[in-house]
PDB file of C-alpha atoms in Angstrom:
ATOM      1  CA  MET A   1       0.297  -0.299   0.226  1.00  0.00           C
ATOM      2  CA  GLY A   2       1.593   3.250  -1.145  1.00  0.00           C
ATOM      3  CA  PRO A   3       1.549   6.245   1.281  1.00  0.00           C
ATOM      4  CA  PHE A   4      -1.346   7.608   2.244  1.00  0.00           C
ATOM      5  CA  GLY A   5      -3.454  11.711   0.588  1.00  0.00           C
ATOM      6  CA  GLY A   6      -0.075  12.612  -0.373  1.00  0.00           C
ATOM      7  CA  GLY A   7       0.848  13.224   2.833  1.00  0.00           C
ATOM      8  CA  GLY A   8       3.800   9.941   3.456  1.00  0.00           C
ATOM      9  CA  HIS A   9       1.608   7.944   5.286  1.00  0.00           C
ATOM     10  CA  ARG A  10       0.544   4.680   4.388  1.00  0.00           C
ATOM     11  CA  ALA A  11      -2.631   5.178   6.925  1.00  0.00           C
ATOM     12  CA  PRO A  12      -5.216   7.479   7.723  1.00  0.00           C
ATOM     13  CA  TYR A  13      -5.226   7.173  11.448  1.00  0.00           C
ATOM     14  CA  ALA A  14      -2.935  10.370  11.543  1.00  0.00           C
ATOM     15  CA  PHE A  15      -5.551  12.947   9.306  1.00  0.00           C
ATOM     16  CA  GLN A  16      -8.923  11.242  10.939  1.00  0.00           C
ATOM     17  CA  ARG A  17      -7.898  11.763  14.383  1.00  0.00           C
ATOM     18  CA  LEU A  18      -9.586  15.289  14.777  1.00  0.00           C
ATOM     19  CA  PRO A  19     -12.580  15.019  13.514  1.00  0.00           C
ATOM     20  CA  LEU A  20     -12.915  11.046  14.812  1.00  0.00           C
ATOM     21  CA  ARG A  21     -11.207  11.069  18.126  1.00  0.00           C
ATOM     22  CA  ALA A  22      -9.916  13.614  18.962  1.00  0.00           C
ATOM     23  CA  LYS A  23     -11.943  16.363  21.418  1.00  0.00           C
ATOM     24  CA  TRP A  24     -12.182  20.479  20.140  1.00  0.00           C
ATOM     25  CA  ASP A  25     -14.839  22.975  19.937  1.00  0.00           C
ATOM     26  CA  ALA A  26     -15.294  23.172  16.301  1.00  0.00           C
ATOM     27  CA  ASP A  27     -17.860  26.619  17.467  1.00  0.00           C
ATOM     28  CA  ALA A  28     -14.475  27.692  18.767  1.00  0.00           C
ATOM     29  CA  VAL A  29     -12.145  27.255  15.633  1.00  0.00           C
ATOM     30  CA  ARG A  30     -14.905  28.848  13.113  1.00  0.00           C
ATOM     31  CA  ASP A  31     -14.172  32.016  15.789  1.00  0.00           C
ATOM     32  CA  ASP A  32     -10.702  32.052  15.191  1.00  0.00           C
ATOM     33  CA  VAL A  33     -10.690  31.562  11.308  1.00  0.00           C
ATOM     34  CA  LEU A  34     -12.807  34.953  10.956  1.00  0.00           C
ATOM     35  CA  GLU A  35     -10.430  36.531  13.131  1.00  0.00           C
ATOM     36  CA  TYR A  36      -7.748  35.091  11.025  1.00  0.00           C
ATOM     37  CA  ALA A  37      -9.054  35.315   7.573  1.00  0.00           C
ATOM     38  CA  ARG A  38      -9.715  39.322   8.819  1.00  0.00           C
ATOM     39  CA  ARG A  39      -5.929  39.715  10.293  1.00  0.00           C
ATOM     40  CA  ALA A  40      -4.467  37.872   6.891  1.00  0.00           C
ATOM     41  CA  LEU A  41      -6.846  39.026   4.177  1.00  0.00           C
ATOM     42  CA  GLY A  42      -7.853  42.693   5.652  1.00  0.00           C
ATOM     43  CA  GLU A  43     -11.400  44.488   6.219  1.00  0.00           C
ATOM     44  CA  GLY A  44     -13.514  45.719   4.150  1.00  0.00           C
ATOM     45  CA  GLY A  45     -14.168  42.722   1.894  1.00  0.00           C
ATOM     46  CA  ILE A  46     -17.267  40.690   0.353  1.00  0.00           C
ATOM     47  CA  LEU A  47     -19.371  37.795   2.171  1.00  0.00           C
ATOM     48  CA  ALA A  48     -21.066  35.406   0.116  1.00  0.00           C
ATOM     49  CA  VAL A  49     -23.369  33.257   1.446  1.00  0.00           C
ATOM     50  CA  ASP A  50     -23.874  30.193  -0.701  1.00  0.00           C
ATOM     51  CA  GLU A  51     -25.292  26.293   0.326  1.00  0.00           C
ATOM     52  CA  THR A  52     -23.699  23.138  -1.242  1.00  0.00           C
ATOM     53  CA  GLY A  53     -24.706  19.343  -1.637  1.00  0.00           C
ATOM     54  CA  PHE A  54     -23.047  16.603  -0.553  1.00  0.00           C
ATOM     55  CA  LEU A  55     -24.214  13.663  -2.049  1.00  0.00           C
ATOM     56  CA  LYS A  56     -25.028  10.644  -0.078  1.00  0.00           C
ATOM     57  CA  LYS A  57     -25.704   7.017  -0.414  1.00  0.00           C
ATOM     58  CA  ALA A  58     -26.052   6.458   3.615  1.00  0.00           C
ATOM     59  CA  GLU A  59     -29.236   7.164   4.810  1.00  0.00           C
ATOM     60  CA  LYS A  60     -27.360   8.127   9.074  1.00  0.00           C
ATOM     61  CA  SER A  61     -25.715  10.962   8.072  1.00  0.00           C
ATOM     62  CA  LEU A  62     -26.840  14.133   9.520  1.00  0.00           C
ATOM     63  CA  GLY A  63     -28.885  16.414   7.607  1.00  0.00           C
ATOM     64  CA  VAL A  64     -29.059  13.251   4.404  1.00  0.00           C
ATOM     65  CA  ALA A  65     -32.566  13.809   2.226  1.00  0.00           C
ATOM     66  CA  ARG A  66     -33.784  13.489  -0.827  1.00  0.00           C
ATOM     67  CA  GLN A  67     -33.977  16.974  -1.804  1.00  0.00           C
ATOM     68  CA  TYR A  68     -32.427  19.576  -4.786  1.00  0.00           C
ATOM     69  CA  THR A  69     -28.447  20.510  -5.117  1.00  0.00           C
ATOM     70  CA  GLY A  70     -27.022  22.502  -7.175  1.00  0.00           C
ATOM     71  CA  THR A  71     -24.102  19.990  -6.929  1.00  0.00           C
ATOM     72  CA  ALA A  72     -25.718  17.410  -8.888  1.00  0.00           C
ATOM     73  CA  GLY A  73     -28.631  19.806 -10.365  1.00  0.00           C
ATOM     74  CA  LYS A  74     -31.179  17.738  -9.230  1.00  0.00           C
ATOM     75  CA  VAL A  75     -33.074  15.726  -6.689  1.00  0.00           C
ATOM     76  CA  GLU A  76     -30.898  13.534  -4.579  1.00  0.00           C
ATOM     77  CA  ASN A  77     -29.801  12.444  -1.998  1.00  0.00           C
ATOM     78  CA  ALA A  78     -27.763  14.859   0.041  1.00  0.00           C
ATOM     79  CA  GLN A  79     -26.794  17.006   2.795  1.00  0.00           C
ATOM     80  CA  VAL A  80     -27.076  20.240   2.382  1.00  0.00           C
ATOM     81  CA  GLY A  81     -24.103  22.976   3.666  1.00  0.00           C
ATOM     82  CA  VAL A  82     -24.879  26.575   3.900  1.00  0.00           C
ATOM     83  CA  PHE A  83     -21.371  28.498   3.667  1.00  0.00           C
ATOM     84  CA  LEU A  84     -19.976  32.042   4.132  1.00  0.00           C
ATOM     85  CA  SER A  85     -17.236  32.815   2.643  1.00  0.00           C
ATOM     86  CA  TYR A  86     -15.066  36.324   2.423  1.00  0.00           C
ATOM     87  CA  ALA A  87     -12.877  37.644  -0.200  1.00  0.00           C
ATOM     88  CA  THR A  88     -10.414  40.297  -0.549  1.00  0.00           C
ATOM     89  CA  PRO A  89      -8.019  41.429  -3.060  1.00  0.00           C
ATOM     90  CA  ARG A  90      -5.637  39.384  -0.812  1.00  0.00           C
ATOM     91  CA  GLY A  91      -7.144  36.058  -1.252  1.00  0.00           C
ATOM     92  CA  HIS A  92     -10.991  34.664  -0.335  1.00  0.00           C
ATOM     93  CA  ALA A  93     -11.473  31.602   3.207  1.00  0.00           C
ATOM     94  CA  LEU A  94     -14.500  29.923   3.994  1.00  0.00           C
ATOM     95  CA  VAL A  95     -15.439  31.314   7.226  1.00  0.00           C
ATOM     96  CA  ASP A  96     -17.839  29.769   8.652  1.00  0.00           C
ATOM     97  CA  ARG A  97     -20.698  26.880   7.998  1.00  0.00           C
ATOM     98  CA  GLU A  98     -24.327  25.858   8.721  1.00  0.00           C
ATOM     99  CA  LEU A  99     -26.070  22.630   7.994  1.00  0.00           C
ATOM    100  CA  TYR A 100     -29.659  22.602   6.419  1.00  0.00           C
ATOM    101  CA  LEU A 101     -31.801  19.450   8.465  1.00  0.00           C
ATOM    102  CA  PRO A 102     -35.205  18.955   6.584  1.00  0.00           C
ATOM    103  CA  GLN A 103     -38.077  18.499   9.031  1.00  0.00           C
ATOM    104  CA  PRO A 104     -37.904  14.381   9.020  1.00  0.00           C
ATOM    105  CA  TRP A 105     -34.848  14.830  11.190  1.00  0.00           C
ATOM    106  CA  THR A 106     -36.446  17.873  13.015  1.00  0.00           C
ATOM    107  CA  GLU A 107     -39.127  16.752  14.525  1.00  0.00           C
ATOM    108  CA  ASP A 108     -38.272  12.505  14.306  1.00  0.00           C
ATOM    109  CA  ALA A 109     -37.293  12.435  18.167  1.00  0.00           C
ATOM    110  CA  ALA A 110     -35.677   9.345  17.240  1.00  0.00           C
ATOM    111  CA  ARG A 111     -33.845  11.032  15.039  1.00  0.00           C
ATOM    112  CA  ARG A 112     -32.457  13.550  17.013  1.00  0.00           C
ATOM    113  CA  GLU A 113     -31.289  10.962  19.370  1.00  0.00           C
ATOM    114  CA  ALA A 114     -29.203   8.811  17.080  1.00  0.00           C
ATOM    115  CA  GLY A 115     -27.568  12.376  15.692  1.00  0.00           C
ATOM    116  CA  GLY A 116     -27.547  14.325  18.418  1.00  0.00           C
ATOM    117  CA  ILE A 117     -29.244  17.860  17.701  1.00  0.00           C
ATOM    118  CA  PRO A 118     -29.084  19.414  20.205  1.00  0.00           C
ATOM    119  CA  ASP A 119     -32.789  20.205  22.020  1.00  0.00           C
ATOM    120  CA  GLU A 120     -32.400  24.169  21.566  1.00  0.00           C
ATOM    121  CA  VAL A 121     -32.007  23.319  17.176  1.00  0.00           C
ATOM    122  CA  GLY A 122     -35.518  23.180  15.472  1.00  0.00           C
ATOM    123  CA  PHE A 123     -35.699  23.153  11.081  1.00  0.00           C
ATOM    124  CA  GLU A 124     -34.838  27.071   9.686  1.00  0.00           C
ATOM    125  CA  ALA A 125     -34.198  27.823   6.087  1.00  0.00           C
ATOM    126  CA  ASN A 126     -31.420  28.407   4.286  1.00  0.00           C
ATOM    127  CA  PRO A 127     -31.906  32.156   4.906  1.00  0.00           C
ATOM    128  CA  ALA A 128     -32.143  31.869   8.777  1.00  0.00           C
ATOM    129  CA  LEU A 129     -29.720  29.559   8.464  1.00  0.00           C
ATOM    130  CA  ALA A 130     -27.595  32.352   6.511  1.00  0.00           C
ATOM    131  CA  GLN A 131     -28.641  35.667   9.498  1.00  0.00           C
ATOM    132  CA  GLY A 132     -27.205  33.328  11.983  1.00  0.00           C
ATOM    133  CA  MET A 133     -23.536  33.517  10.095  1.00  0.00           C
ATOM    134  CA  LEU A 134     -24.192  36.824   9.056  1.00  0.00           C
ATOM    135  CA  GLN A 135     -26.111  38.015  12.936  1.00  0.00           C
ATOM    136  CA  ARG A 136     -21.843  36.548  13.767  1.00  0.00           C
ATOM    137  CA  ALA A 137     -19.840  38.184  11.791  1.00  0.00           C
ATOM    138  CA  LEU A 138     -21.177  41.162  12.148  1.00  0.00           C
ATOM    139  CA  GLY A 139     -21.783  41.093  15.525  1.00  0.00           C
ATOM    140  CA  ALA A 140     -18.024  39.922  15.799  1.00  0.00           C
ATOM    141  CA  GLY A 141     -16.551  43.075  14.636  1.00  0.00           C
ATOM    142  CA  LEU A 142     -16.121  42.328  10.950  1.00  0.00           C
ATOM    143  CA  LYS A 143     -16.564  45.756   8.291  1.00  0.00           C
ATOM    144  CA  LEU A 144     -17.443  44.741   5.109  1.00  0.00           C
ATOM    145  CA  ALA A 145     -18.607  46.799   1.721  1.00  0.00           C
ATOM    146  CA  TRP A 146     -20.325  44.140   0.595  1.00  0.00           C
ATOM    147  CA  VAL A 147     -22.568  41.099   1.655  1.00  0.00           C
ATOM    148  CA  VAL A 148     -24.038  38.657  -1.612  1.00  0.00           C
ATOM    149  CA  GLY A 149     -26.365  35.932  -2.256  1.00  0.00           C
ATOM    150  CA  ASP A 150     -27.882  34.133  -4.843  1.00  0.00           C
ATOM    151  CA  GLU A 151     -32.116  34.229  -5.215  1.00  0.00           C
ATOM    152  CA  VAL A 152     -32.449  31.940  -2.632  1.00  0.00           C
ATOM    153  CA  TYR A 153     -31.177  34.300  -0.213  1.00  0.00           C
ATOM    154  CA  GLY A 154     -32.280  37.615  -2.192  1.00  0.00           C
ATOM    155  CA  ARG A 155     -35.799  37.032  -1.952  1.00  0.00           C
ATOM    156  CA  ASP A 156     -35.805  36.428   1.901  1.00  0.00           C
ATOM    157  CA  THR A 157     -37.527  39.780   2.957  1.00  0.00           C
ATOM    158  CA  THR A 158     -36.663  39.231   6.263  1.00  0.00           C
ATOM    159  CA  LEU A 159     -32.414  38.608   5.732  1.00  0.00           C
ATOM    160  CA  ARG A 160     -32.686  42.092   3.836  1.00  0.00           C
ATOM    161  CA  ARG A 161     -34.259  43.999   6.578  1.00  0.00           C
ATOM    162  CA  PHE A 162     -31.741  42.279   8.604  1.00  0.00           C
ATOM    163  CA  LEU A 163     -28.904  43.484   6.594  1.00  0.00           C
ATOM    164  CA  GLU A 164     -30.741  46.838   6.355  1.00  0.00           C
ATOM    165  CA  ASP A 165     -31.141  47.700  10.194  1.00  0.00           C
ATOM    166  CA  TRP A 166     -27.120  46.928  10.523  1.00  0.00           C
ATOM    167  CA  HIS A 167     -26.557  49.287   7.416  1.00  0.00           C
ATOM    168  CA  GLN A 168     -24.988  46.383   5.778  1.00  0.00           C
ATOM    169  CA  PRO A 169     -24.614  46.837   1.807  1.00  0.00           C
ATOM    170  CA  TYR A 170     -25.257  44.162  -0.391  1.00  0.00           C
ATOM    171  CA  VAL A 171     -26.508  42.770  -3.235  1.00  0.00           C
ATOM    172  CA  LEU A 172     -28.724  40.285  -3.947  1.00  0.00           C
ATOM    173  CA  ALA A 173     -29.868  37.902  -6.754  1.00  0.00           C
ATOM    174  CA  VAL A 174     -33.982  37.760  -7.427  1.00  0.00           C
ATOM    175  CA  ALA A 175     -35.816  35.458  -9.606  1.00  0.00           C
ATOM    176  CA  SER A 176     -37.234  36.637 -13.132  1.00  0.00           C
ATOM    177  CA  ASN A 177     -40.579  36.709 -11.229  1.00  0.00           C
ATOM    178  CA  THR A 178     -39.967  39.132  -8.567  1.00  0.00           C
ATOM    179  CA  HIS A 179     -41.789  42.542  -7.921  1.00  0.00           C
ATOM    180  CA  VAL A 180     -40.426  45.896  -6.544  1.00  0.00           C
ATOM    181  CA  TRP A 181     -41.953  48.878  -5.918  1.00  0.00           C
ATOM    182  CA  ARG A 182     -41.931  51.943  -7.798  1.00  0.00           C
ATOM    183  CA  GLY A 183     -44.142  54.421  -6.157  1.00  0.00           C
ATOM    184  CA  PHE A 184     -47.636  53.416  -6.311  1.00  0.00           C
ATOM    185  CA  TYR A 185     -46.500  50.507  -8.638  1.00  0.00           C
ATOM    186  CA  GLN A 186     -44.771  47.160  -8.616  1.00  0.00           C
ATOM    187  CA  VAL A 187     -41.653  46.281 -11.589  1.00  0.00           C
ATOM    188  CA  LYS A 188     -39.664  43.586 -12.504  1.00  0.00           C
ATOM    189  CA  PRO A 189     -36.289  44.104 -11.740  1.00  0.00           C
ATOM    190  CA  GLY A 190     -35.102  42.449 -15.219  1.00  0.00           C
ATOM    191  CA  ASP A 191     -37.896  44.157 -17.102  1.00  0.00           C
ATOM    192  CA  MET A 192     -35.600  47.644 -16.525  1.00  0.00           C
ATOM    193  CA  VAL A 193     -33.137  46.835 -18.712  1.00  0.00           C
ATOM    194  CA  ASP A 194     -34.463  48.908 -21.434  1.00  0.00           C
ATOM    195  CA  GLU A 195     -34.194  51.936 -19.152  1.00  0.00           C
ATOM    196  CA  VAL A 196     -31.238  52.458 -18.288  1.00  0.00           C
ATOM    197  CA  PRO A 197     -29.180  54.824 -19.305  1.00  0.00           C
ATOM    198  CA  PRO A 198     -26.311  53.637 -21.720  1.00  0.00           C
ATOM    199  CA  GLU A 199     -23.700  55.531 -19.680  1.00  0.00           C
ATOM    200  CA  ALA A 200     -24.223  53.736 -16.280  1.00  0.00           C
ATOM    201  CA  TRP A 201     -23.436  50.278 -18.048  1.00  0.00           C
ATOM    202  CA  VAL A 202     -20.575  48.835 -17.018  1.00  0.00           C
ATOM    203  CA  ALA A 203     -19.261  45.191 -18.460  1.00  0.00           C
ATOM    204  CA  SER A 204     -17.928  42.645 -15.877  1.00  0.00           C
ATOM    205  CA  PHE A 205     -18.214  38.636 -15.424  1.00  0.00           C
ATOM    206  CA  ARG A 206     -19.433  36.963 -12.555  1.00  0.00           C
ATOM    207  CA  GLY A 207     -17.842  33.321 -11.288  1.00  0.00           C
ATOM    208  CA  ARG A 208     -14.917  31.306 -12.862  1.00  0.00           C
ATOM    209  CA  GLY A 209     -17.320  27.751 -12.777  1.00  0.00           C
ATOM    210  CA  HIS A 210     -15.964  24.796 -14.608  1.00  0.00           C
ATOM    211  CA  GLN A 211     -16.700  26.758 -18.126  1.00  0.00           C
ATOM    212  CA  GLY A 212     -14.309  29.817 -17.420  1.00  0.00           C
ATOM    213  CA  PRO A 213     -16.599  32.675 -15.654  1.00  0.00           C
ATOM    214  CA  THR A 214     -19.731  34.865 -17.454  1.00  0.00           C
ATOM    215  CA  PRO A 215     -19.455  38.122 -19.702  1.00  0.00           C
ATOM    216  CA  LEU A 216     -22.176  39.905 -18.364  1.00  0.00           C
ATOM    217  CA  ARG A 217     -22.873  43.677 -18.081  1.00  0.00           C
ATOM    218  CA  LEU A 218     -24.307  45.865 -15.042  1.00  0.00           C
ATOM    219  CA  GLY A 219     -26.847  48.513 -14.360  1.00  0.00           C
ATOM    220  CA  THR A 220     -28.733  50.502 -11.463  1.00  0.00           C
ATOM    221  CA  HIS A 221     -31.511  52.167 -12.410  1.00  0.00           C
ATOM    222  CA  ALA A 222     -33.645  53.391  -8.490  1.00  0.00           C
ATOM    223  CA  THR A 223     -36.818  52.643  -7.377  1.00  0.00           C
ATOM    224  CA  GLN A 224     -37.021  54.491  -4.378  1.00  0.00           C
ATOM    225  CA  PRO A 225     -35.877  56.599  -2.437  1.00  0.00           C
ATOM    226  CA  ALA A 226     -32.539  56.123  -0.090  1.00  0.00           C
ATOM    227  CA  PRO A 227     -32.354  54.690   2.200  1.00  0.00           C
ATOM    228  CA  GLY A 228     -34.258  51.664   0.237  1.00  0.00           C
ATOM    229  CA  PRO A 229     -33.042  48.889  -1.960  1.00  0.00           C
ATOM    230  CA  VAL A 230     -32.375  49.609  -5.842  1.00  0.00           C
ATOM    231  CA  ALA A 231     -33.671  47.646  -8.077  1.00  0.00           C
ATOM    232  CA  MET A 232     -30.242  45.889 -10.160  1.00  0.00           C
ATOM    233  CA  ALA A 233     -29.934  44.810 -13.677  1.00  0.00           C
ATOM    234  CA  ALA A 234     -27.620  42.391 -15.933  1.00  0.00           C
ATOM    235  CA  ILE A 235     -27.318  41.021 -18.832  1.00  0.00           C
ATOM    236  CA  SER A 236     -26.067  37.990 -19.356  1.00  0.00           C
ATOM    237  CA  ALA A 237     -23.734  36.024 -22.215  1.00  0.00           C
ATOM    238  CA  LYS A 238     -25.413  32.742 -21.301  1.00  0.00           C
ATOM    239  CA  PRO A 239     -28.590  31.759 -21.471  1.00  0.00           C
ATOM    240  CA  ARG A 240     -30.629  33.483 -18.547  1.00  0.00           C
ATOM    241  CA  GLY A 241     -30.080  36.645 -20.609  1.00  0.00           C
ATOM    242  CA  ARG A 242     -31.533  38.880 -18.436  1.00  0.00           C
ATOM    243  CA  GLN A 243     -31.534  39.181 -14.126  1.00  0.00           C
ATOM    244  CA  GLY A 244     -32.283  41.191 -12.149  1.00  0.00           C
ATOM    245  CA  GLY A 245     -30.913  41.898  -8.510  1.00  0.00           C
ATOM    246  CA  LEU A 246     -31.296  44.339  -5.287  1.00  0.00           C
ATOM    247  CA  LEU A 247     -28.815  46.468  -4.053  1.00  0.00           C
ATOM    248  CA  HIS A 248     -28.852  47.997  -0.727  1.00  0.00           C
ATOM    249  CA  ARG A 249     -26.420  50.679  -0.799  1.00  0.00           C
ATOM    250  CA  PRO A 250     -26.966  53.520  -3.595  1.00  0.00           C
ATOM    251  CA  CYS A 251     -23.236  53.954  -5.794  1.00  0.00           C
ATOM    252  CA  PRO A 252     -22.151  54.029  -9.220  1.00  0.00           C
ATOM    253  CA  THR A 253     -21.709  51.326 -11.499  1.00  0.00           C
ATOM    254  CA  GLN A 254     -19.011  50.879 -11.725  1.00  0.00           C
ATOM    255  CA  CYS A 255     -18.565  49.787  -7.892  1.00  0.00           C
ATOM    256  CA  LEU A 256     -20.515  46.937  -8.522  1.00  0.00           C
ATOM    257  CA  ALA A 257     -18.294  46.036 -11.444  1.00  0.00           C
ATOM    258  CA  GLY A 258     -15.196  45.319  -8.477  1.00  0.00           C
ATOM    259  CA  VAL A 259     -18.041  42.805  -6.804  1.00  0.00           C
ATOM    260  CA  ASP A 260     -18.804  40.221  -8.942  1.00  0.00           C
ATOM    261  CA  GLY A 261     -14.906  40.775 -10.473  1.00  0.00           C
ATOM    262  CA  ALA A 262     -14.341  40.130  -6.948  1.00  0.00           C
ATOM    263  CA  GLY A 263     -15.907  36.815  -7.415  1.00  0.00           C
ATOM    264  CA  GLY A 264     -18.283  37.175  -5.004  1.00  0.00           C
ATOM    265  CA  ARG A 265     -20.345  36.442  -6.833  1.00  0.00           C
TER     266      ARG A 265
END
């Protein structure tokens, strides 16, 4: 048998000791990681919230269930975790995590006992898990330029209001059928593309997935007086075409390019 994991070990036990046998406080380590990221990467960065799935064959792994996961692009047997990633021009790091527990887990006493789920832990949807993590980061005094997230988080009004109460700027995507108020009327951010002045558009890109970055153009159009959210329109070169988002911090469109350009969303 050759060396294990390229680390010169012929067995995995040295690596497995920490998660399986050692006694340690995972939440205390999480707090240390956030502080380390703050010192190493600097403040004023972007905090991105997103979920990811971990495909599983077993049925006893905590939180595992048949549920949609973007990892597979369909409903599969999987665990889903919600993560916070902090990014600055110096680099990026995962700084927090929460495991999503579907209701069949939180409402089943036998499963709760077998999984060691604390009594105070109940069902929480992904946006609520994200809000708890953001509360920790902001409560720790981390100074952020932006919080960014996809439609899962953009459609949650409680999460948006939480960030607004913290006076925390955000850029959150919203679904194509989302309506925002303009005076006494409701409009869709994606339908406001034609109203953005030509000089207000900037070129940027989104992500660096397995097919490379997605070119897009960004523009904003105020839908209500400050300090409320401002509609953001995006035109993507990919099939999704026109997309919308909500921006909480009126600013020149050029500052939005830095959000996507930093890989924050």
